[in-house]
Amino acid sequence: MLRENVNDLLAFIAVARERSFTKAAAQLGMSQSGLSHAIRGLEARLGLRLLTRTTRSVAPTSEGEQLLETIVPRFEEVETQLTSLIDRREKPAGVIRITAEDYAIDAVLWPKLRDALRDFPDVKVEFIIDYGLTDIVAERFDAGVRLGEIVSQGMISVPISGDQRMIVIGSPEYLERRGTPRTPQELTGHNCINLRLPTHGGLYAWEFENDGEQLRVRVDGQMTFNGISQICKAAVDGFGLGFVPDGLAIPYIEQGRLVQVLDDWCPSYTGYHLFYPNKRQSSAAFKLVVDALRHRREAPGRSNVADEQYTPP
């Protein structure tokens, strides 16, 4: 392959990803005119038009898309191998991007990573809070954290917590005022605090099980949040019943600020897993993160996801 083709192919990938000559030129550290000249030269040598240019946008042609599908995995493989070789002779370094729910970050990821990362200042970890089923490959994450049963196929899955449990909680004042529900069906008559999910903007239906009977209850109330921690705090303040991880609520229950209800309808289920593509070549930095997060023990008689007591922020 001609040497100029390699450089120009990398320039083409940058423009196609950014959909902008301006952004791609800044990323590559070259002028826009030089970048445009490189793309035109590549198109001339191949005898193909790779990009459609307008005054407002840049997009790959069908031939350009085909070329991207062919070359991008190869370049990423080469880059990964080179990074791996460098990491073998140098201490762990690099940026690791992880997407997870806020509770998983607070209760599992941060308690396990904070000590491990102190000795490796060149390892940078970026957390992105997300309740959706993010495509970590398309969004360029190194890994994601989800409950075990919803980890995507084709991914390596590493357990990083014990079993999890969602429970229904309310403040003593609220329960005294509105009464205590005895069955999940009675929740429809209560002021409940909803969780809005990013997928289609829908509200999460509370899930229950007792003696093999499974129920999904859609609740209503004054408050809706898109984060679990806020639901717990609103319940503490007496705004209604919440459905949250037990590890988040236990400190408030022990303080007498929350009361758990419908205990028989709230079973445990598979805990959090770290997942990442099975073709990923692990760098020393990524191996450090995985090893720090890997679940090794569970405190007896508890379903908290973390190995230590979770303290609300």
mmCIF file of C-alpha atoms in Angstrom:
data_model
loop_
_atom_site.group_PDB
_atom_site.id
_atom_site.type_symbol
_atom_site.label_atom_id
_atom_site.label_comp_id
_atom_site.label_asym_id
_atom_site.label_seq_id
_atom_site.Cartn_x
_atom_site.Cartn_y
_atom_site.Cartn_z
ATOM 1 C CA MET A 1 0.000 0.000 0.000
ATOM 2 C CA LEU A 2 1.308 3.457 -0.870
ATOM 3 C CA ARG A 3 2.442 5.402 2.195
ATOM 4 C CA GLU A 4 0.304 8.409 1.271
ATOM 5 C CA ASN A 5 -2.765 6.166 1.170
ATOM 6 C CA VAL A 6 -2.362 5.328 4.864
ATOM 7 C CA ASN A 7 -2.216 8.970 5.940
ATOM 8 C CA ASP A 8 -5.032 9.952 3.610
ATOM 9 C CA LEU A 9 -7.210 7.063 4.772
ATOM 10 C CA LEU A 10 -6.766 8.230 8.347
ATOM 11 C CA ALA A 11 -7.747 11.731 7.231
ATOM 12 C CA PHE A 12 -10.815 10.307 5.479
ATOM 13 C CA ILE A 13 -11.860 8.430 8.640
ATOM 14 C CA ALA A 14 -11.574 11.617 10.713
ATOM 15 C CA VAL A 15 -13.724 13.645 8.298
ATOM 16 C CA ALA A 16 -16.324 10.880 8.012
ATOM 17 C CA ARG A 17 -16.594 10.548 11.791
ATOM 18 C CA GLU A 18 -16.749 14.271 12.519
ATOM 19 C CA ARG A 19 -18.879 15.090 9.444
ATOM 20 C CA SER A 20 -16.841 18.273 9.255
ATOM 21 C CA PHE A 21 -13.558 19.301 7.645
ATOM 22 C CA THR A 22 -13.119 21.997 10.301
ATOM 23 C CA LYS A 23 -13.400 19.599 13.253
ATOM 24 C CA ALA A 24 -11.351 16.894 11.546
ATOM 25 C CA ALA A 25 -8.566 19.330 10.668
ATOM 26 C CA ALA A 26 -8.400 20.512 14.292
ATOM 27 C CA GLN A 27 -8.300 16.897 15.476
ATOM 28 C CA LEU A 28 -5.503 16.001 13.063
ATOM 29 C CA GLY A 29 -3.530 19.197 13.627
ATOM 30 C CA MET A 30 -3.533 20.260 9.986
ATOM 31 C CA SER A 31 -5.068 23.015 7.884
ATOM 32 C CA GLN A 32 -8.475 22.623 6.270
ATOM 33 C CA SER A 33 -6.976 23.222 2.840
ATOM 34 C CA GLY A 34 -4.339 20.536 3.428
ATOM 35 C CA LEU A 35 -7.004 18.120 4.603
ATOM 36 C CA SER A 36 -9.210 18.837 1.607
ATOM 37 C CA HIS A 37 -6.228 18.316 -0.714
ATOM 38 C CA ALA A 38 -5.461 14.956 0.919
ATOM 39 C CA ILE A 39 -9.058 13.730 0.482
ATOM 40 C CA ARG A 40 -9.161 14.826 -3.160
ATOM 41 C CA GLY A 41 -5.865 13.026 -3.798
ATOM 42 C CA LEU A 42 -7.206 9.822 -2.218
ATOM 43 C CA GLU A 43 -10.401 10.001 -4.295
ATOM 44 C CA ALA A 44 -8.365 10.575 -7.449
ATOM 45 C CA ARG A 45 -6.114 7.549 -6.802
ATOM 46 C CA LEU A 46 -9.076 5.306 -6.038
ATOM 47 C CA GLY A 47 -11.223 6.670 -8.845
ATOM 48 C CA LEU A 48 -14.129 6.970 -6.390
ATOM 49 C CA ARG A 49 -16.005 9.775 -4.724
ATOM 50 C CA LEU A 50 -15.881 9.085 -0.997
ATOM 51 C CA LEU A 51 -17.553 12.172 0.481
ATOM 52 C CA THR A 52 -20.569 14.246 -0.424
ATOM 53 C CA ARG A 53 -19.883 17.891 0.353
ATOM 54 C CA THR A 54 -22.415 20.707 0.723
ATOM 55 C CA THR A 55 -22.108 24.156 2.248
ATOM 56 C CA ARG A 56 -23.643 22.838 5.463
ATOM 57 C CA SER A 57 -22.571 19.230 5.823
ATOM 58 C CA VAL A 58 -20.191 16.457 4.845
ATOM 59 C CA ALA A 59 -21.257 12.809 4.633
ATOM 60 C CA PRO A 60 -19.781 9.602 3.206
ATOM 61 C CA THR A 61 -21.106 8.332 -0.117
ATOM 62 C CA SER A 62 -22.221 4.706 -0.370
ATOM 63 C CA GLU A 63 -18.715 3.817 -1.569
ATOM 64 C CA GLY A 64 -17.300 5.821 1.327
ATOM 65 C CA GLU A 65 -19.456 3.891 3.800
ATOM 66 C CA GLN A 66 -18.240 0.588 2.362
ATOM 67 C CA LEU A 67 -14.652 1.714 2.664
ATOM 68 C CA LEU A 68 -15.187 2.804 6.271
ATOM 69 C CA GLU A 69 -16.673 -0.568 7.204
ATOM 70 C CA THR A 70 -13.583 -2.245 5.765
ATOM 71 C CA ILE A 71 -10.740 -0.093 7.042
ATOM 72 C CA VAL A 72 -11.896 1.233 10.425
ATOM 73 C CA PRO A 73 -11.768 -2.172 12.213
ATOM 74 C CA ARG A 74 -8.300 -2.797 10.751
ATOM 75 C CA PHE A 75 -6.908 0.524 11.887
ATOM 76 C CA GLU A 76 -8.475 0.090 15.348
ATOM 77 C CA GLU A 77 -6.928 -3.371 15.621
ATOM 78 C CA VAL A 78 -3.489 -2.028 14.725
ATOM 79 C CA GLU A 79 -3.871 0.878 17.167
ATOM 80 C CA THR A 80 -4.972 -1.471 19.944
ATOM 81 C CA GLN A 81 -2.030 -3.789 19.353
ATOM 82 C CA LEU A 82 0.419 -0.897 19.404
ATOM 83 C CA THR A 83 -1.135 0.412 22.624
ATOM 84 C CA SER A 84 -0.891 -3.032 24.148
ATOM 85 C CA LEU A 85 2.795 -3.304 23.247
ATOM 86 C CA ILE A 86 3.527 0.095 24.759
ATOM 87 C CA ASP A 87 1.593 -0.780 27.905
ATOM 88 C CA ARG A 88 3.691 -3.901 28.385
ATOM 89 C CA ARG A 89 6.820 -1.846 28.856
ATOM 90 C CA GLU A 90 5.300 1.156 30.570
ATOM 91 C CA LYS A 91 3.092 1.599 33.617
ATOM 92 C CA PRO A 92 -0.698 1.677 33.016
ATOM 93 C CA ALA A 93 -1.889 4.868 31.366
ATOM 94 C CA GLY A 94 -4.767 6.085 29.273
ATOM 95 C CA VAL A 95 -8.438 7.069 29.435
ATOM 96 C CA ILE A 96 -11.100 4.467 30.282
ATOM 97 C CA ARG A 97 -14.703 5.524 29.544
ATOM 98 C CA ILE A 98 -17.496 3.700 31.387
ATOM 99 C CA THR A 99 -21.261 4.192 31.187
ATOM 100 C CA ALA A 100 -23.393 3.212 34.193
ATOM 101 C CA GLU A 101 -26.326 4.184 36.382
ATOM 102 C CA ASP A 102 -25.605 6.769 39.064
ATOM 103 C CA TYR A 103 -26.219 4.277 41.891
ATOM 104 C CA ALA A 104 -23.820 1.751 40.353
ATOM 105 C CA ILE A 105 -21.165 4.470 40.152
ATOM 106 C CA ASP A 106 -21.706 5.630 43.735
ATOM 107 C CA ALA A 107 -22.106 2.215 45.370
ATOM 108 C CA VAL A 108 -19.872 -0.068 43.300
ATOM 109 C CA LEU A 109 -17.494 1.615 40.866
ATOM 110 C CA TRP A 110 -16.195 4.474 42.958
ATOM 111 C CA PRO A 111 -15.668 2.536 46.234
ATOM 112 C CA LYS A 112 -13.673 -0.101 44.355
ATOM 113 C CA LEU A 113 -11.681 2.189 42.068
ATOM 114 C CA ARG A 114 -10.738 5.041 44.380
ATOM 115 C CA ASP A 115 -7.945 3.150 46.144
ATOM 116 C CA ALA A 116 -6.670 1.380 43.018
ATOM 117 C CA LEU A 117 -6.388 4.626 41.054
ATOM 118 C CA ARG A 118 -4.404 6.498 43.711
ATOM 119 C CA ASP A 119 -1.254 4.616 42.728
ATOM 120 C CA PHE A 120 -1.790 5.120 38.993
ATOM 121 C CA PRO A 121 -2.292 8.835 38.281
ATOM 122 C CA ASP A 122 -1.839 8.272 34.537
ATOM 123 C CA VAL A 123 -4.983 6.126 34.373
ATOM 124 C CA LYS A 124 -7.961 8.417 33.798
ATOM 125 C CA VAL A 125 -11.518 7.136 34.218
ATOM 126 C CA GLU A 126 -14.525 8.944 32.751
ATOM 127 C CA PHE A 127 -17.983 8.005 34.094
ATOM 128 C CA ILE A 128 -21.093 8.741 32.037
ATOM 129 C CA ILE A 129 -24.436 8.349 33.861
ATOM 130 C CA ASP A 130 -26.988 6.611 31.657
ATOM 131 C CA TYR A 131 -30.102 4.520 32.338
ATOM 132 C CA GLY A 132 -30.518 3.499 28.685
ATOM 133 C CA LEU A 133 -29.198 0.422 26.917
ATOM 134 C CA THR A 134 -26.322 2.282 25.318
ATOM 135 C CA ASP A 135 -24.433 0.740 22.405
ATOM 136 C CA ILE A 136 -20.975 1.036 23.952
ATOM 137 C CA VAL A 137 -19.220 0.276 20.662
ATOM 138 C CA ALA A 138 -21.081 2.949 18.684
ATOM 139 C CA GLU A 139 -20.675 5.497 21.509
ATOM 140 C CA ARG A 140 -16.983 4.643 21.942
ATOM 141 C CA PHE A 141 -17.132 3.510 25.547
ATOM 142 C CA ASP A 142 -14.567 1.051 26.825
ATOM 143 C CA ALA A 143 -17.145 -0.674 29.002
ATOM 144 C CA GLY A 144 -20.625 -0.435 30.412
ATOM 145 C CA VAL A 145 -22.199 -1.481 33.695
ATOM 146 C CA ARG A 146 -25.650 -3.035 33.759
ATOM 147 C CA LEU A 147 -27.587 -5.597 35.736
ATOM 148 C CA GLY A 148 -26.507 -9.098 34.755
ATOM 149 C CA GLU A 149 -29.675 -10.194 32.999
ATOM 150 C CA ILE A 150 -29.650 -7.301 30.510
ATOM 151 C CA VAL A 151 -26.032 -7.500 29.339
ATOM 152 C CA SER A 152 -25.939 -7.588 25.530
ATOM 153 C CA GLN A 153 -24.999 -10.738 23.671
ATOM 154 C CA GLY A 154 -21.508 -10.910 22.192
ATOM 155 C CA MET A 155 -20.020 -9.136 25.213
ATOM 156 C CA ILE A 156 -17.602 -10.310 27.872
ATOM 157 C CA SER A 157 -19.419 -10.013 31.186
ATOM 158 C CA VAL A 158 -17.619 -9.662 34.517
ATOM 159 C CA PRO A 159 -19.620 -9.674 37.787
ATOM 160 C CA ILE A 160 -18.693 -6.687 39.912
ATOM 161 C CA SER A 161 -21.292 -6.935 42.692
ATOM 162 C CA GLY A 162 -23.426 -9.336 44.656
ATOM 163 C CA ASP A 163 -27.135 -9.835 44.046
ATOM 164 C CA GLN A 164 -29.275 -6.721 44.003
ATOM 165 C CA ARG A 165 -32.723 -6.031 45.417
ATOM 166 C CA MET A 166 -35.261 -3.292 44.752
ATOM 167 C CA ILE A 167 -37.527 -2.376 47.664
ATOM 168 C CA VAL A 168 -40.518 -0.103 48.286
ATOM 169 C CA ILE A 169 -39.894 2.587 50.860
ATOM 170 C CA GLY A 170 -41.710 5.562 52.380
ATOM 171 C CA SER A 171 -41.230 7.951 55.266
ATOM 172 C CA PRO A 172 -42.976 7.227 58.591
ATOM 173 C CA GLU A 173 -44.903 10.483 58.195
ATOM 174 C CA TYR A 174 -46.200 9.523 54.754
ATOM 175 C CA LEU A 175 -47.262 6.041 55.862
ATOM 176 C CA GLU A 176 -49.036 7.431 58.915
ATOM 177 C CA ARG A 177 -50.880 9.883 56.682
ATOM 178 C CA ARG A 178 -51.739 7.581 53.781
ATOM 179 C CA GLY A 179 -51.569 4.097 55.274
ATOM 180 C CA THR A 180 -49.333 1.107 54.455
ATOM 181 C CA PRO A 181 -49.938 -0.849 51.218
ATOM 182 C CA ARG A 182 -50.374 -4.589 51.769
ATOM 183 C CA THR A 183 -50.221 -5.696 48.125
ATOM 184 C CA PRO A 184 -48.600 -4.228 44.980
ATOM 185 C CA GLN A 185 -52.073 -3.532 43.559
ATOM 186 C CA GLU A 186 -52.712 -1.063 46.395
ATOM 187 C CA LEU A 187 -49.865 1.128 45.098
ATOM 188 C CA THR A 188 -52.237 2.596 42.497
ATOM 189 C CA GLY A 189 -53.981 4.380 45.361
ATOM 190 C CA HIS A 190 -50.757 5.907 46.658
ATOM 191 C CA ASN A 191 -48.610 8.876 45.741
ATOM 192 C CA CYS A 192 -45.589 7.133 44.167
ATOM 193 C CA ILE A 193 -42.329 8.655 42.940
ATOM 194 C CA ASN A 194 -41.654 7.659 39.329
ATOM 195 C CA LEU A 195 -38.443 6.936 37.419
ATOM 196 C CA ARG A 196 -38.382 8.126 33.816
ATOM 197 C CA LEU A 197 -36.260 6.013 31.483
ATOM 198 C CA PRO A 198 -34.542 7.455 28.377
ATOM 199 C CA THR A 199 -36.010 4.828 26.045
ATOM 200 C CA HIS A 200 -39.036 6.492 24.445
ATOM 201 C CA GLY A 201 -39.361 8.674 27.561
ATOM 202 C CA GLY A 202 -41.334 5.931 29.339
ATOM 203 C CA LEU A 203 -41.914 5.533 33.067
ATOM 204 C CA TYR A 204 -40.485 2.476 34.780
ATOM 205 C CA ALA A 205 -43.111 -0.077 35.815
ATOM 206 C CA TRP A 206 -42.396 -1.437 39.305
ATOM 207 C CA GLU A 207 -41.643 -5.181 39.187
ATOM 208 C CA PHE A 208 -42.683 -7.613 41.910
ATOM 209 C CA GLU A 209 -42.643 -11.369 42.529
ATOM 210 C CA ASN A 210 -44.048 -13.596 45.265
ATOM 211 C CA ASP A 211 -44.327 -17.399 45.207
ATOM 212 C CA GLY A 212 -43.882 -17.478 41.443
ATOM 213 C CA GLU A 213 -46.451 -14.740 40.805
ATOM 214 C CA GLN A 214 -44.970 -11.815 38.872
ATOM 215 C CA LEU A 215 -46.528 -8.362 38.688
ATOM 216 C CA ARG A 216 -45.661 -5.109 36.936
ATOM 217 C CA VAL A 217 -47.411 -2.091 38.412
ATOM 218 C CA ARG A 218 -47.530 1.319 36.748
ATOM 219 C CA VAL A 219 -47.744 3.895 39.482
ATOM 220 C CA ASP A 220 -48.569 7.593 39.545
ATOM 221 C CA GLY A 221 -47.625 10.502 41.742
ATOM 222 C CA GLN A 222 -46.553 14.104 42.060
ATOM 223 C CA MET A 223 -42.817 13.607 41.467
ATOM 224 C CA THR A 224 -40.846 12.027 38.610
ATOM 225 C CA PHE A 225 -37.051 11.839 38.341
ATOM 226 C CA ASN A 226 -34.585 10.267 35.917
ATOM 227 C CA GLY A 227 -32.234 9.206 38.725
ATOM 228 C CA ILE A 228 -32.610 6.744 41.606
ATOM 229 C CA SER A 229 -30.848 8.847 44.264
ATOM 230 C CA GLN A 230 -33.338 11.689 43.846
ATOM 231 C CA ILE A 231 -36.257 9.268 44.260
ATOM 232 C CA CYS A 232 -34.865 8.101 47.585
ATOM 233 C CA LYS A 233 -34.385 11.668 48.819
ATOM 234 C CA ALA A 234 -37.933 12.625 47.819
ATOM 235 C CA ALA A 235 -39.251 9.618 49.745
ATOM 236 C CA VAL A 236 -37.259 10.700 52.810
ATOM 237 C CA ASP A 237 -38.911 14.123 52.489
ATOM 238 C CA GLY A 238 -42.367 12.519 52.559
ATOM 239 C CA PHE A 239 -43.403 12.993 48.921
ATOM 240 C CA GLY A 240 -44.560 9.400 48.506
ATOM 241 C CA LEU A 241 -43.414 5.830 48.075
ATOM 242 C CA GLY A 242 -40.231 5.038 46.147
ATOM 243 C CA PHE A 243 -38.823 1.900 44.512
ATOM 244 C CA VAL A 244 -35.047 1.896 44.971
ATOM 245 C CA PRO A 245 -32.062 -0.429 45.524
ATOM 246 C CA ASP A 246 -31.984 -1.628 49.116
ATOM 247 C CA GLY A 247 -28.367 -0.527 49.507
ATOM 248 C CA LEU A 248 -29.458 3.049 48.844
ATOM 249 C CA ALA A 249 -32.296 2.951 51.384
ATOM 250 C CA ILE A 250 -30.750 0.922 54.233
ATOM 251 C CA PRO A 251 -28.878 3.868 55.852
ATOM 252 C CA TYR A 252 -32.129 5.867 55.996
ATOM 253 C CA ILE A 253 -34.069 2.842 57.293
ATOM 254 C CA GLU A 254 -31.510 2.352 60.070
ATOM 255 C CA GLN A 255 -31.899 6.040 60.982
ATOM 256 C CA GLY A 256 -35.687 5.662 61.152
ATOM 257 C CA ARG A 257 -36.218 8.107 58.268
ATOM 258 C CA LEU A 258 -37.615 5.452 55.913
ATOM 259 C CA VAL A 259 -39.719 2.336 56.339
ATOM 260 C CA GLN A 260 -39.705 -0.664 54.000
ATOM 261 C CA VAL A 261 -43.061 -2.083 52.854
ATOM 262 C CA LEU A 262 -44.141 -5.026 50.669
ATOM 263 C CA ASP A 263 -41.036 -6.951 51.722
ATOM 264 C CA ASP A 264 -42.436 -10.338 50.588
ATOM 265 C CA TRP A 265 -42.881 -9.005 47.047
ATOM 266 C CA CYS A 266 -39.281 -7.836 46.600
ATOM 267 C CA PRO A 267 -36.913 -10.742 45.756
ATOM 268 C CA SER A 268 -33.216 -10.511 44.966
ATOM 269 C CA TYR A 269 -31.921 -10.709 41.401
ATOM 270 C CA THR A 270 -28.627 -10.749 39.527
ATOM 271 C CA GLY A 271 -26.313 -7.888 40.432
ATOM 272 C CA TYR A 272 -24.172 -5.532 38.376
ATOM 273 C CA HIS A 273 -21.833 -6.707 35.623
ATOM 274 C CA LEU A 274 -19.099 -4.883 33.747
ATOM 275 C CA PHE A 275 -19.360 -5.696 30.048
ATOM 276 C CA TYR A 276 -17.201 -4.934 27.027
ATOM 277 C CA PRO A 277 -16.701 -6.284 23.456
ATOM 278 C CA ASN A 278 -15.188 -9.754 23.293
ATOM 279 C CA LYS A 279 -12.793 -8.573 20.578
ATOM 280 C CA ARG A 280 -11.368 -5.816 22.727
ATOM 281 C CA GLN A 281 -7.594 -6.037 23.265
ATOM 282 C CA SER A 282 -7.110 -5.120 26.917
ATOM 283 C CA SER A 283 -4.567 -2.438 27.733
ATOM 284 C CA ALA A 284 -2.767 -2.413 31.051
ATOM 285 C CA ALA A 285 -5.002 0.458 32.175
ATOM 286 C CA PHE A 286 -8.174 -1.430 31.284
ATOM 287 C CA LYS A 287 -6.937 -4.596 33.008
ATOM 288 C CA LEU A 288 -6.247 -2.524 36.121
ATOM 289 C CA VAL A 289 -9.831 -1.232 36.145
ATOM 290 C CA VAL A 290 -11.364 -4.663 35.513
ATOM 291 C CA ASP A 291 -9.298 -6.296 38.251
ATOM 292 C CA ALA A 292 -10.246 -3.589 40.754
ATOM 293 C CA LEU A 293 -13.950 -3.958 39.954
ATOM 294 C CA ARG A 294 -14.138 -7.758 39.815
ATOM 295 C CA HIS A 295 -16.453 -9.045 42.549
ATOM 296 C CA ARG A 296 -14.723 -11.407 44.957
ATOM 297 C CA ARG A 297 -16.877 -11.691 48.050
ATOM 298 C CA GLU A 298 -20.339 -10.945 49.401
ATOM 299 C CA ALA A 299 -21.053 -10.001 52.987
ATOM 300 C CA PRO A 300 -23.308 -12.739 54.469
ATOM 301 C CA GLY A 301 -26.993 -11.985 54.829
ATOM 302 C CA ARG A 302 -26.942 -8.807 52.736
ATOM 303 C CA SER A 303 -27.936 -7.991 49.209
ATOM 304 C CA ASN A 304 -26.060 -4.706 48.950
ATOM 305 C CA VAL A 305 -24.224 -4.371 45.672
ATOM 306 C CA ALA A 306 -21.067 -3.037 47.288
ATOM 307 C CA ASP A 307 -18.781 -4.994 49.582
ATOM 308 C CA GLU A 308 -18.771 -2.090 52.016
ATOM 309 C CA GLN A 309 -21.615 -0.050 53.491
ATOM 310 C CA TYR A 310 -22.926 2.415 50.964
ATOM 311 C CA THR A 311 -23.058 5.982 52.232
ATOM 312 C CA PRO A 312 -25.464 8.297 50.356
ATOM 313 C CA PRO A 313 -23.768 11.360 48.883
#
